[in-house]
Amino acid sequence: FALVMTTNYAQTNKYGIRAGIGIPSIKSIDDNVYSKGYETVPGFDGSFFADFGITENFSLKAELGYSRKGGERNGTQPIPPAGLGPLEPLAQGNPVWATFDNTAVFNYIEIPILAKYEWNLDDSWGVYVNGGFYVDFIINPEQETNSNGAVPLYWDEAQTIPIQVPYDTGAGIIMVDLPPVDLTATTDISNDLANMDFGAMFGVGLTKSISENSELLLDIRGSYGFIPLQNNTDLYGSVHMGNVTFALG
């Protein structure tokens, strides 16, 4: 973690930097086959903040930050339609299954506005709670898939029904298994995702004064986005991004 001083430029105003790690969660609330089963990928979370004192204990905090959030899903799973390429017409809207690694980790510019209440435990230690709302703006989202070479495609999750295509033997048309396909790719999915999120954020923290005009802090917070991650909720279901962060400042 980066440890950065928070400086008081006025008696009740504080300005500083916090930096740490986020533990995100991509949550499908309707168990959609394309969106369930993602595991957490920890990412950097940090921000510049300005804490404006209203009373001795109450203040409003505004932040401008960067957050890396998302998850990964490895093993047997349906191929996202955007990843089918020229094979998409063959699927006709049905899930196509294969075994591959799928990483969906995105970069966000984050702007929280939080109400904060702080208690002084003694001359140097304090604790606080804060809560409010935030807006996220996604930056150039991409989805990375890796199949480690060509893999067969199936109509079912159990991989018992291979996808077949017609083949002209010269004596007639027969159905044969589709040749294995290499799914390794980096795909621009900016048109598939909401370009912003709006959600709630709550947290607690501990402060330690180290001089008359500076202090250190430990900040723990959780957030949950209200706007579905994907634009096409009929296909992908309703997926929301959550995050728990631990930061020093």
Backbone as numpy.savetxt, mean C-alpha at the origin, in Angstrom:
# Nx Ny Nz CAx CAy CAz Cx Cy Cz
16.63 3.28 11.44 15.80 4.49 11.44 16.66 5.75 11.44
16.18 6.80 10.80 16.83 8.11 10.90 16.31 8.82 12.13
17.18 9.38 12.93 16.79 10.09 14.13 17.04 11.57 13.90
15.99 12.37 13.90 16.10 13.78 13.52 15.52 14.66 14.61
16.15 15.78 14.86 15.70 16.71 15.89 14.43 17.43 15.47
13.53 17.60 16.42 12.36 18.44 16.23 12.60 19.76 16.94
12.55 20.87 16.21 12.92 22.17 16.76 11.71 23.03 17.03
11.70 23.67 18.15 10.65 24.62 18.51 11.10 26.02 18.12
10.42 26.60 17.15 10.75 27.97 16.76 9.90 29.00 17.53
8.87 28.52 18.16 8.07 29.40 19.02 7.65 28.56 20.22
7.08 29.21 21.21 6.79 28.53 22.46 5.87 27.33 22.24
4.89 27.47 21.36 3.90 26.40 21.19 3.92 25.78 19.80
4.84 26.18 18.94 4.92 25.62 17.60 6.16 24.73 17.47
6.00 23.62 16.75 7.11 22.69 16.57 7.21 22.32 15.09
8.46 22.19 14.61 8.70 21.82 13.22 9.75 20.72 13.21
9.57 19.73 12.36 10.55 18.66 12.38 10.34 17.62 11.30
11.05 16.52 11.47 11.03 15.41 10.54 10.83 14.12 11.32
10.01 13.22 10.79 9.88 11.87 11.36 10.15 10.87 10.24
10.76 9.76 10.60 11.08 8.74 9.60 11.07 7.37 10.26
10.57 6.38 9.53 10.51 5.04 10.09 10.03 4.04 9.07
9.33 3.04 9.55 8.90 1.93 8.71 7.39 1.74 8.85
6.76 1.43 7.71 5.33 1.15 7.69 5.08 -0.32 7.42
4.03 -0.85 8.04 3.60 -2.23 7.82 2.22 -2.17 7.20
2.14 -2.16 5.86 0.86 -1.95 5.18 0.03 -3.22 5.08
-1.21 -3.04 4.70 -2.12 -4.17 4.48 -3.06 -3.84 3.33
-3.09 -4.73 2.32 -4.07 -4.61 1.24 -5.23 -5.54 1.61
-6.36 -4.98 1.96 -7.46 -5.77 2.50 -8.63 -5.82 1.52
-8.96 -7.05 1.08 -10.15 -7.25 0.25 -11.33 -7.56 1.17
-12.32 -6.68 1.21 -13.41 -6.87 2.16 -14.47 -7.83 1.63
-14.35 -8.25 0.37 -15.35 -9.18 -0.18 -14.70 -10.46 -0.72
-13.46 -10.78 -0.29 -12.81 -12.04 -0.62 -12.71 -12.26 -2.12
-12.41 -11.21 -2.86 -12.30 -11.30 -4.32 -11.08 -12.12 -4.71
-11.20 -12.99 -5.74 -10.11 -13.90 -6.10 -8.87 -13.15 -6.58
-9.05 -11.98 -7.18 -7.91 -11.22 -7.68 -7.19 -10.45 -6.58
-7.88 -10.16 -5.49 -7.35 -9.22 -4.51 -7.06 -9.82 -3.15
-7.52 -11.03 -2.87 -7.28 -11.62 -1.55 -5.89 -12.27 -1.52
-5.43 -12.55 -0.29 -4.22 -13.32 -0.12 -2.91 -12.56 -0.19
-2.95 -11.23 -0.21 -1.70 -10.46 -0.26 -1.08 -10.38 1.14
0.24 -10.55 1.19 0.99 -10.45 2.43 1.73 -9.11 2.49
1.98 -8.67 3.72 2.58 -7.36 3.94 4.02 -7.28 3.41
4.33 -6.15 2.78 5.70 -5.81 2.42 6.04 -4.50 3.14
6.86 -4.54 4.21 7.20 -3.30 4.94 7.87 -2.29 4.02
7.60 -1.01 4.28 8.17 0.04 3.45 8.47 1.30 4.25
9.25 2.18 3.66 9.63 3.44 4.31 8.41 4.34 4.50
8.39 5.05 5.62 7.35 6.05 5.88 8.00 7.22 6.60
7.85 8.42 6.06 8.44 9.59 6.69 7.75 10.86 6.26
7.98 11.94 7.03 7.31 13.20 6.71 8.00 14.38 7.38
7.79 15.55 6.78 8.04 16.82 7.43 6.75 17.23 8.12
6.86 17.82 9.31 5.64 18.22 9.99 5.77 19.61 10.62
4.62 20.22 10.78 4.49 21.49 11.50 3.37 21.33 12.50
3.69 21.56 13.76 2.76 21.35 14.87 2.43 22.72 15.46
1.20 23.18 15.23 0.81 24.54 15.62 0.02 24.50 16.92
0.58 25.09 17.96 -0.07 25.09 19.26 -1.31 25.97 19.30
-2.40 25.42 19.85 -3.65 26.17 20.06 -3.79 26.55 21.52
-3.54 25.58 22.40 -3.47 25.82 23.84 -2.17 25.18 24.33
-1.98 25.17 25.63 -0.76 24.57 26.19 -0.63 23.10 25.83
-1.76 22.38 25.74 -1.72 20.94 25.48 -2.26 20.53 24.12
-3.07 21.37 23.50 -3.74 21.00 22.26 -3.11 21.71 21.07
-2.95 20.97 19.96 -2.36 21.57 18.77 -2.92 20.89 17.52
-2.66 21.51 16.37 -2.99 20.94 15.08 -1.69 20.67 14.33
-1.60 19.47 13.76 -0.37 19.05 13.08 -0.65 18.84 11.60
0.14 19.46 10.74 0.06 19.26 9.29 1.36 18.62 8.83
1.26 17.67 7.90 2.44 16.94 7.45 2.47 16.84 5.93
3.66 16.71 5.40 3.88 16.38 3.99 4.86 15.22 3.98
4.38 14.05 3.53 5.19 12.87 3.68 5.25 11.98 2.45
6.08 10.95 2.57 6.22 9.92 1.55 6.01 8.57 2.22
5.24 7.72 1.57 4.95 6.41 2.13 4.97 5.36 1.02
5.56 4.21 1.33 5.61 3.10 0.38 4.76 1.98 0.96
3.66 1.66 0.25 2.67 0.73 0.79 2.26 -0.29 -0.27
1.94 -1.49 0.19 1.47 -2.52 -0.73 1.68 -3.90 -0.16
1.69 -4.91 -1.04 1.85 -6.28 -0.60 2.29 -7.18 -1.73
2.46 -8.45 -1.42 2.84 -9.43 -2.42 2.02 -10.70 -2.24
1.83 -11.40 -3.35 1.08 -12.65 -3.36 1.85 -13.63 -4.23
2.28 -14.72 -3.63 3.11 -15.68 -4.35 2.42 -17.04 -4.40
2.63 -17.76 -5.49 2.03 -19.08 -5.64 0.91 -19.07 -6.66
-0.01 -20.03 -6.54 -1.11 -20.16 -7.49 -2.11 -19.03 -7.28
-2.44 -18.32 -8.35 -3.35 -17.18 -8.27 -3.85 -16.84 -9.66
-4.96 -16.08 -9.74 -5.44 -15.66 -11.07 -4.55 -14.55 -11.62
-4.35 -14.58 -12.92 -3.56 -13.55 -13.57 -4.42 -12.29 -13.72
-3.95 -11.13 -13.25 -4.73 -9.91 -13.47 -4.98 -9.70 -14.96
-6.18 -9.30 -15.35 -6.48 -9.13 -16.78 -5.45 -8.27 -17.52
-4.91 -7.24 -16.83 -3.92 -6.38 -17.48 -2.63 -7.14 -17.80
-2.41 -8.27 -17.12 -1.21 -9.04 -17.35 -1.36 -10.13 -18.39
-2.56 -10.30 -18.93 -2.78 -11.34 -19.94 -2.31 -10.93 -21.33
-2.25 -9.65 -21.59 -1.80 -9.17 -22.89 -2.67 -9.70 -24.02
-2.07 -10.26 -25.07 -2.84 -10.75 -26.22 -3.72 -11.95 -25.89
-3.54 -12.55 -24.71 -4.36 -13.70 -24.33 -5.68 -13.28 -23.68
-5.85 -11.96 -23.42 -7.05 -11.50 -22.72 -8.34 -11.88 -23.44
-8.44 -11.77 -24.79 -9.68 -12.18 -25.46 -10.01 -13.66 -25.25
-8.96 -14.50 -25.09 -9.18 -15.92 -24.88 -9.88 -16.19 -23.55
-9.60 -15.37 -22.55 -10.19 -15.57 -21.22 -11.67 -15.23 -21.18
-12.10 -14.29 -22.02 -13.51 -13.88 -22.07 -14.07 -13.51 -20.69
-13.25 -12.84 -19.91 -13.68 -12.36 -18.60 -13.56 -13.38 -17.48
-13.13 -14.61 -17.78 -12.98 -15.64 -16.76 -11.57 -15.60 -16.15
-11.42 -15.95 -14.87 -10.09 -16.00 -14.27 -9.21 -17.05 -14.94
-7.97 -16.70 -15.19 -6.96 -17.62 -15.71 -5.91 -17.80 -14.62
-5.65 -19.06 -14.24 -4.79 -19.35 -13.09 -3.40 -19.82 -13.53
-2.39 -19.45 -12.71 -1.02 -19.89 -12.94 -0.25 -19.74 -11.63
0.98 -20.23 -11.61 1.83 -20.12 -10.44 2.93 -19.09 -10.72
2.92 -18.00 -9.96 3.90 -16.94 -10.15 3.92 -16.04 -8.92
4.90 -15.14 -8.87 5.01 -14.16 -7.80 4.46 -12.82 -8.29
3.72 -12.16 -7.42 3.03 -10.93 -7.79 3.29 -9.88 -6.71
3.94 -8.79 -7.09 4.26 -7.73 -6.13 3.54 -6.45 -6.52
2.77 -5.91 -5.58 2.04 -4.66 -5.79 2.39 -3.70 -4.65
3.50 -2.98 -4.80 3.96 -2.02 -3.80 4.04 -0.65 -4.47
3.39 0.34 -3.87 3.22 1.63 -4.53 3.79 2.76 -3.68
4.17 3.84 -4.37 4.69 5.04 -3.72 3.59 6.09 -3.62
3.50 6.72 -2.45 2.47 7.73 -2.21 3.07 9.01 -1.65
2.53 10.14 -2.06 2.71 11.41 -1.35 1.53 11.54 -0.40
1.83 11.75 0.87 0.78 11.71 1.90 0.69 13.05 2.63
-0.56 13.52 2.82 -0.78 14.78 3.53 -1.79 14.55 4.66
-1.32 14.31 5.89 -2.23 14.19 7.03 -2.47 15.55 7.70
-3.68 15.73 8.22 -4.02 16.85 9.09 -4.56 16.24 10.38
-3.85 16.45 11.51 -4.16 15.74 12.74 -4.37 16.71 13.89
-5.34 16.38 14.75 -5.50 17.07 16.02 -4.70 16.30 17.08
-3.97 17.04 17.90 -3.05 16.39 18.85 -3.27 16.94 20.26
-3.24 16.03 21.24 -3.30 16.44 22.65 -2.13 15.80 23.38
-1.36 16.63 24.11 -0.13 16.15 24.75 -0.16 16.41 26.25
0.32 15.43 27.01 0.46 15.55 28.46 1.95 15.57 28.81
2.35 16.50 29.68 3.72 16.54 30.17 3.84 15.67 31.42
4.68 14.64 31.34 4.85 13.74 32.48 5.77 14.36 33.53
6.78 15.09 33.05 7.67 15.86 33.94 8.31 16.94 33.08
9.45 17.47 33.51 10.09 18.56 32.77 10.64 18.15 31.41
10.85 16.84 31.18 11.48 16.42 29.93 10.67 15.40 29.13
9.79 14.65 29.77 9.04 13.59 29.07 7.59 14.00 28.86
7.05 13.59 27.72 5.64 13.83 27.43 5.06 12.70 26.60
3.75 12.56 26.64 3.05 11.59 25.79 1.94 12.33 25.07
1.55 11.81 23.90 0.49 12.46 23.16 -0.36 11.44 22.40
-1.55 11.88 22.06 -2.41 11.14 21.13 -2.78 12.11 20.02
-2.94 11.59 18.81 -3.40 12.44 17.72 -4.27 11.64 16.77
-5.12 12.35 16.07 -6.02 11.69 15.12 -6.57 12.70 14.14
-6.96 12.19 12.99 -7.53 13.07 11.97 -7.67 12.34 10.66
-7.44 13.07 9.58 -7.64 12.52 8.24 -6.40 12.78 7.38
-6.31 12.03 6.29 -5.18 12.20 5.38 -5.65 12.02 3.95
-4.85 12.57 3.03 -5.04 12.36 1.60 -3.74 11.79 1.05
-3.86 10.74 0.24 -2.73 10.11 -0.43 -2.82 10.33 -1.93
-1.68 10.55 -2.58 -1.63 10.63 -4.04 -0.62 9.59 -4.53
-1.06 8.66 -5.36 -0.21 7.58 -5.83 0.70 8.07 -6.95
1.93 7.52 -7.01 2.94 7.97 -7.97 3.33 6.79 -8.87
3.02 6.89 -10.16 3.46 5.92 -11.18 3.36 4.47 -10.71
2.16 3.97 -10.42 2.05 2.59 -9.90 2.37 1.54 -10.96
3.12 0.52 -10.54 3.46 -0.61 -11.40 3.26 -1.91 -10.63
2.95 -2.96 -11.37 2.80 -4.29 -10.79 3.88 -5.19 -11.39
4.63 -5.85 -10.52 5.71 -6.72 -10.97 5.30 -8.18 -10.79
5.39 -8.96 -11.87 5.10 -10.39 -11.83 6.34 -11.15 -12.27
6.55 -12.31 -11.65 7.72 -13.13 -11.96 7.33 -14.60 -11.89
7.40 -15.29 -13.02 7.04 -16.71 -13.06 8.25 -17.61 -13.16
9.47 -17.02 -13.13 10.71 -17.80 -13.23 10.69 -18.71 -14.46
10.33 -18.14 -15.59 10.24 -18.90 -16.83 8.80 -19.12 -17.24
8.60 -19.89 -18.27 7.26 -20.15 -18.80 6.51 -21.14 -17.91
5.22 -20.88 -17.69 4.39 -21.74 -16.86 3.08 -22.02 -17.59
2.46 -23.18 -17.35 1.17 -23.48 -17.97 0.04 -22.67 -17.34
-1.02 -22.44 -18.13 -2.18 -21.70 -17.66 -3.37 -22.64 -17.53
-4.21 -22.35 -16.52 -5.34 -23.23 -16.21 -6.61 -22.39 -16.01
-7.76 -23.08 -16.15 -9.05 -22.46 -15.91 -9.44 -22.52 -14.44
-8.76 -23.35 -13.65 -9.18 -23.54 -12.26 -7.99 -23.40 -11.32
-8.30 -23.06 -10.07 -7.27 -22.84 -9.06 -6.49 -24.12 -8.75
-7.15 -25.27 -8.82 -6.48 -26.54 -8.54 -5.55 -26.97 -9.67
-5.58 -26.25 -10.78 -4.73 -26.49 -11.94 -4.94 -27.91 -12.51
-6.20 -28.25 -12.69 -6.55 -29.55 -13.28 -7.13 -29.41 -14.67
-7.52 -28.18 -15.07 -8.14 -27.97 -16.38 -7.26 -27.01 -17.18
-6.34 -27.51 -17.99 -5.46 -26.63 -18.76 -6.24 -25.88 -19.83
-5.78 -24.68 -20.12 -6.37 -23.90 -21.20 -5.95 -24.54 -22.53
-6.93 -24.73 -23.39 -6.66 -25.34 -24.69 -7.05 -24.38 -25.82
-6.39 -24.58 -26.96 -6.64 -23.76 -28.14 -6.79 -24.69 -29.34
-7.50 -24.26 -30.37 -7.64 -25.11 -31.56 -6.34 -25.21 -32.35
-6.11 -26.39 -32.91 -4.90 -26.63 -33.71 -5.28 -27.41 -34.96
-4.84 -26.89 -36.09 -5.15 -27.53 -37.37 -4.07 -28.56 -37.70
-4.44 -29.82 -37.69 -3.50 -30.90 -37.99 -3.35 -31.14 -39.49
-4.18 -30.48 -40.27 -4.22 -30.76 -41.69 -5.33 -31.71 -42.04
-5.63 -32.61 -41.10 -6.72 -33.55 -41.29 -7.97 -33.09 -40.55
-7.81 -32.04 -39.76 -8.94 -31.54 -38.99 -8.46 -30.68 -37.83
-9.40 -30.11 -37.11 -9.10 -29.23 -35.98 -9.21 -30.04 -34.69
-8.17 -29.96 -33.87 -8.21 -30.59 -32.56 -7.86 -29.53 -31.51
-8.18 -29.81 -30.24 -7.84 -28.92 -29.15 -6.56 -29.40 -28.48
-5.62 -28.50 -28.30 -4.35 -28.84 -27.65 -4.10 -27.84 -26.52
-3.28 -28.26 -25.55 -2.94 -27.37 -24.44 -2.18 -26.15 -24.95
-2.54 -25.00 -24.40 -1.81 -23.78 -24.72 -0.37 -23.92 -24.23
0.63 -23.59 -25.05 2.02 -23.67 -24.60 2.25 -22.81 -23.37
3.16 -23.19 -22.48 3.47 -22.38 -21.30 3.84 -20.94 -21.67
3.52 -20.03 -20.77 3.70 -18.60 -21.01 4.59 -18.01 -19.91
5.53 -17.16 -20.29 6.37 -16.45 -19.32 5.62 -15.21 -18.84
5.30 -15.16 -17.56 4.52 -14.06 -17.00 5.39 -12.99 -16.35
6.69 -13.09 -16.49 7.58 -12.09 -15.89 7.43 -10.76 -16.62
7.04 -9.73 -15.87 6.79 -8.42 -16.50 6.66 -7.35 -15.42
6.86 -6.12 -15.85 6.54 -4.94 -15.04 5.48 -4.17 -15.81
4.29 -4.06 -15.21 3.13 -3.52 -15.92 2.67 -2.21 -15.31
2.50 -1.20 -16.14 1.94 0.08 -15.70 0.45 -0.11 -15.45
0.02 0.09 -14.19 -1.38 -0.11 -13.85 -2.03 1.19 -13.36
-1.47 2.32 -13.81 -2.00 3.61 -13.35 -3.45 3.81 -13.75
-3.88 3.23 -14.88 -5.27 3.37 -15.30 -6.21 2.47 -14.51
-5.65 1.47 -13.81 -6.47 0.53 -13.06 -6.70 0.96 -11.62
-5.87 1.89 -11.11 -5.93 2.26 -9.69 -6.44 3.68 -9.50
-7.07 3.90 -8.36 -7.47 5.25 -7.98 -6.21 6.09 -7.77
-6.20 7.31 -8.29 -4.99 8.13 -8.20 -4.84 8.82 -6.85
-5.86 8.67 -5.97 -5.76 9.25 -4.63 -6.57 8.41 -3.66
-6.27 8.59 -2.39 -7.01 7.93 -1.32 -7.29 8.96 -0.23
-8.35 8.74 0.50 -8.72 9.59 1.63 -9.07 8.66 2.78
-8.52 8.92 3.97 -8.78 8.01 5.07 -8.58 8.65 6.42
-8.69 7.82 7.46 -8.54 8.25 8.84 -7.20 7.76 9.38
-6.64 8.55 10.32 -5.35 8.23 10.91 -5.39 8.52 12.40
-4.89 7.58 13.20 -4.85 7.75 14.66 -3.50 7.26 15.16
-3.01 7.88 16.24 -1.72 7.46 16.74 -1.44 7.94 18.15
-0.31 7.43 18.68 0.19 7.83 20.00 1.67 8.09 19.86
2.24 8.81 20.84 3.65 9.10 20.77 4.25 9.44 22.11
5.57 9.43 22.14 6.34 9.75 23.33 7.39 10.78 22.94
7.53 11.85 23.75 8.52 12.89 23.46 9.52 13.00 24.59
10.75 13.39 24.24 11.82 13.59 25.23 12.55 14.89 24.89
12.45 15.87 25.77 13.13 17.14 25.56 14.63 16.96 25.75
15.44 17.47 24.80 16.90 17.34 24.91 17.58 18.70 25.03
16.83 19.76 24.81 17.34 21.11 25.05 16.13 22.04 25.14
16.39 23.31 25.35 15.29 24.27 25.50 14.46 24.35 24.23
15.08 24.13 23.06 14.39 24.33 21.79 14.31 23.07 20.93
14.50 21.91 21.52 14.45 20.70 20.69 14.02 19.49 21.50
13.49 18.50 20.82 13.05 17.27 21.45 13.11 16.12 20.46
13.14 14.91 21.00 13.05 13.70 20.20 11.68 13.10 20.40
11.23 12.30 19.41 9.92 11.68 19.56 9.90 10.27 18.98
9.04 9.46 19.56 8.68 8.14 19.03 7.21 8.22 18.66
6.90 7.92 17.39 5.54 8.10 16.87 5.03 6.76 16.33
3.87 6.34 16.81 3.23 5.11 16.35 1.83 5.47 15.88
1.48 5.05 14.66 0.16 5.43 14.14 -0.39 4.35 13.20
-1.69 4.37 13.06 -2.36 3.49 12.11 -3.29 4.30 11.22
-3.46 3.83 9.98 -4.33 4.53 9.04 -5.12 3.53 8.21
-6.25 4.01 7.69 -7.11 3.16 6.85 -7.76 4.03 5.79
-7.61 3.61 4.52 -8.17 4.38 3.41 -9.62 4.02 3.13
-10.41 5.03 2.84 -11.84 4.82 2.56 -12.13 4.57 1.08
-11.23 4.98 0.18 -11.47 4.87 -1.26 -10.91 3.54 -1.76
-11.70 2.73 -2.48 -11.18 1.46 -3.01 -9.93 1.68 -3.86
-8.98 0.76 -3.74 -7.71 0.88 -4.44 -7.90 0.79 -5.95
-8.69 -0.19 -6.42 -8.91 -0.36 -7.85 -10.11 0.44 -8.34
-10.02 0.92 -9.56 -11.15 1.63 -10.15 -12.30 0.69 -10.49
-11.98 -0.51 -10.98 -13.00 -1.47 -11.41 -13.35 -2.38 -10.24
-14.24 -1.94 -9.37 -14.62 -2.74 -8.21 -15.48 -3.94 -8.60
-16.13 -3.90 -9.76 -16.90 -5.05 -10.21 -15.98 -6.24 -10.49
-14.80 -5.97 -11.02 -13.85 -7.04 -11.33 -12.99 -7.40 -10.12
-12.43 -6.40 -9.46 -11.45 -6.65 -8.40 -12.05 -6.65 -6.99
-13.30 -6.26 -6.86 -13.88 -6.13 -5.54 -13.47 -4.83 -4.87
-13.86 -4.69 -3.62 -13.56 -3.48 -2.87 -12.32 -3.74 -2.00
-11.21 -3.13 -2.40 -9.93 -3.33 -1.73 -9.49 -2.01 -1.12
-9.09 -2.06 0.16 -8.68 -0.84 0.85 -7.27 -1.00 1.42
-6.55 0.12 1.47 -5.17 0.12 1.95 -5.13 0.60 3.40
-4.51 -0.20 4.25 -4.26 0.19 5.64 -2.76 0.23 5.90
-2.36 0.83 7.02 -0.94 0.94 7.32 -0.74 1.20 8.80
0.26 0.54 9.40 0.70 0.83 10.76 2.17 1.23 10.66
2.52 2.38 11.24 3.88 2.89 11.10 4.53 3.12 12.48
5.84 2.95 12.48 6.67 3.22 13.66 7.79 4.15 13.20
7.88 5.32 13.84 8.84 6.32 13.36 9.50 7.04 14.52
10.70 7.53 14.26 11.43 8.39 15.18 11.56 9.76 14.54
11.72 10.79 15.41 11.87 12.12 14.87 12.59 13.04 15.84
